[in-house]
CSV table of N, CA and C in Angstrom, one decimal:
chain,number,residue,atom,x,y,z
A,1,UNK,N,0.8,-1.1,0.0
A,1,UNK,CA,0.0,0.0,0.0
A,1,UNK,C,0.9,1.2,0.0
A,2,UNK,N,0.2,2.0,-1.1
A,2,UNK,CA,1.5,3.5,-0.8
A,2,UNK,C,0.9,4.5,-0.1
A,3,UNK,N,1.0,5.2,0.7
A,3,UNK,CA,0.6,6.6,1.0
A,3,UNK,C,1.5,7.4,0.8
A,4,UNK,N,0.5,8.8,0.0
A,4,UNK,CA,1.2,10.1,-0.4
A,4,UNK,C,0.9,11.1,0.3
A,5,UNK,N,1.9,12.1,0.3
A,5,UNK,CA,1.4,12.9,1.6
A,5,UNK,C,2.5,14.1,1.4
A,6,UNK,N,2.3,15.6,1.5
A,6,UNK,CA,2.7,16.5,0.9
A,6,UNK,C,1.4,17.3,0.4
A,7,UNK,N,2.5,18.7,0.2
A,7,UNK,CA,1.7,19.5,-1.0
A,7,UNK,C,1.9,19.0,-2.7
A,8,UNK,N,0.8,19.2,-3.5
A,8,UNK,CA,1.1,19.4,-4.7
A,8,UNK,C,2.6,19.7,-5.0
A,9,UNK,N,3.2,18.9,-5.7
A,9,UNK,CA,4.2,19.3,-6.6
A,9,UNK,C,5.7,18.9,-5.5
A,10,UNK,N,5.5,18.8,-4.6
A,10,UNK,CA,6.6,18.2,-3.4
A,10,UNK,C,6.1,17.0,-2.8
A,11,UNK,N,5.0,16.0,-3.7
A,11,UNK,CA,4.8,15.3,-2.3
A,11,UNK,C,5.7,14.1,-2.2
A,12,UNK,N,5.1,13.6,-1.0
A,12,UNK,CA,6.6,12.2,-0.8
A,12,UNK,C,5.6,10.9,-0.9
A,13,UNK,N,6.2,9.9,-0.3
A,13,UNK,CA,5.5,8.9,0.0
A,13,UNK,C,5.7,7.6,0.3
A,14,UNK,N,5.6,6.4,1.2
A,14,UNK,CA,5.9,5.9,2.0
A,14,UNK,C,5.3,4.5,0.9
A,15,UNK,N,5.6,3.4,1.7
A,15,UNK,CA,5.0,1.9,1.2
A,15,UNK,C,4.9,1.1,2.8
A,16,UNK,N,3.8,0.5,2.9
A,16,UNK,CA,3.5,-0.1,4.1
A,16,UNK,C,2.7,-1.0,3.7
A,17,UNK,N,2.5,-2.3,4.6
A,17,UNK,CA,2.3,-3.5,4.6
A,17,UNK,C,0.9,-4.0,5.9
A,18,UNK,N,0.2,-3.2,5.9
A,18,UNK,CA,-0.4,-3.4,7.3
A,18,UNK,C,-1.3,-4.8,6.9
A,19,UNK,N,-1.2,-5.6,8.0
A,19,UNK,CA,-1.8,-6.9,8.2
A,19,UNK,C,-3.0,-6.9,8.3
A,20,UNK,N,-4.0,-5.9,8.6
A,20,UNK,CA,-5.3,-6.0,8.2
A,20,UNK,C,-5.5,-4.7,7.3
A,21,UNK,N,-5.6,-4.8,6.2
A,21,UNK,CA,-6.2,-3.2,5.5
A,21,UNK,C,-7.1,-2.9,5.2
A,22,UNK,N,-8.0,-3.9,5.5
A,22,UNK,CA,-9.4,-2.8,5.5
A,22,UNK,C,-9.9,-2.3,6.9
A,23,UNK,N,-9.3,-2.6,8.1
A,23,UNK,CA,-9.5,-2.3,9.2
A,23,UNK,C,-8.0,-0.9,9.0
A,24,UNK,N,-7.3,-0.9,8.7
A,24,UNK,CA,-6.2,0.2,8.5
A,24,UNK,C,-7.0,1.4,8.1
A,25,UNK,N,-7.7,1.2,6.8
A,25,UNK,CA,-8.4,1.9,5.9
A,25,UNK,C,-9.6,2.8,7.0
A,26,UNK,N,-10.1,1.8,7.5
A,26,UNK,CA,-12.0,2.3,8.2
A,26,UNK,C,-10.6,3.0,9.8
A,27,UNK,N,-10.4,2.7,9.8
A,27,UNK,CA,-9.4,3.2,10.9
A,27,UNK,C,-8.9,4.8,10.5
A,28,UNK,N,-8.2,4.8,9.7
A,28,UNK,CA,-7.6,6.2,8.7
A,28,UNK,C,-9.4,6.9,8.4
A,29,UNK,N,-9.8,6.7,8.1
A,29,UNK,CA,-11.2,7.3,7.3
A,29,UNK,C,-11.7,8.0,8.4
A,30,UNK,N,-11.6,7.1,9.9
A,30,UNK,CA,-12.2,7.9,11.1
A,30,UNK,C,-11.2,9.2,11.3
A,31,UNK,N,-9.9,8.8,11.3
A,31,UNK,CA,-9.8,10.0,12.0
A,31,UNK,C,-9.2,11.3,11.3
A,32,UNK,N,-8.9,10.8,9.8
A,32,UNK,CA,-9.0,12.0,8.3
A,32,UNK,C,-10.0,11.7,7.7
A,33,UNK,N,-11.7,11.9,7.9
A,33,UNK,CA,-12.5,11.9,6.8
A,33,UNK,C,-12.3,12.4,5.4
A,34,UNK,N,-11.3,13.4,5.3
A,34,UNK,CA,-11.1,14.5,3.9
A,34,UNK,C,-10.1,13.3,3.7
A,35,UNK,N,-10.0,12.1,3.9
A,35,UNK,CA,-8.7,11.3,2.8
A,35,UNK,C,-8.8,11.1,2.0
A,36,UNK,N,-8.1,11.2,0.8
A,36,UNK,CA,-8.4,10.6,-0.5
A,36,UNK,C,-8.6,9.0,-0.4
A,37,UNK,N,-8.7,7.8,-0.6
A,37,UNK,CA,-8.5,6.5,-0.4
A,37,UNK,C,-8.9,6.3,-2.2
A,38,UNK,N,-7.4,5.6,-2.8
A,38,UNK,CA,-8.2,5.4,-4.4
A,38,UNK,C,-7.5,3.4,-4.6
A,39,UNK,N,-8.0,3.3,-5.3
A,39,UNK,CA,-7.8,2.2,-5.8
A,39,UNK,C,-8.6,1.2,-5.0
């Protein structure tokens, strides 16, 4: 899984492996509603 994170035109971004990801995902969503989540 990659997450990107920055402004426009500098952003960076990480690769992570979390063992449950849809519980990662509903986890992230609570506490950044404004997240992008694609794919």
């Amino acid at each position: 899984m990659q997450i990107t994170y920055g402004k426009s035109g500098k952003s960076k971004f990480i690769l992570i492996s979390p063992k449950d990801k849809s519980l990662f995902l509903k986890q992230i969503k609570k506490i950044r509603p404004d997240v992008l989540i694609e794919g």
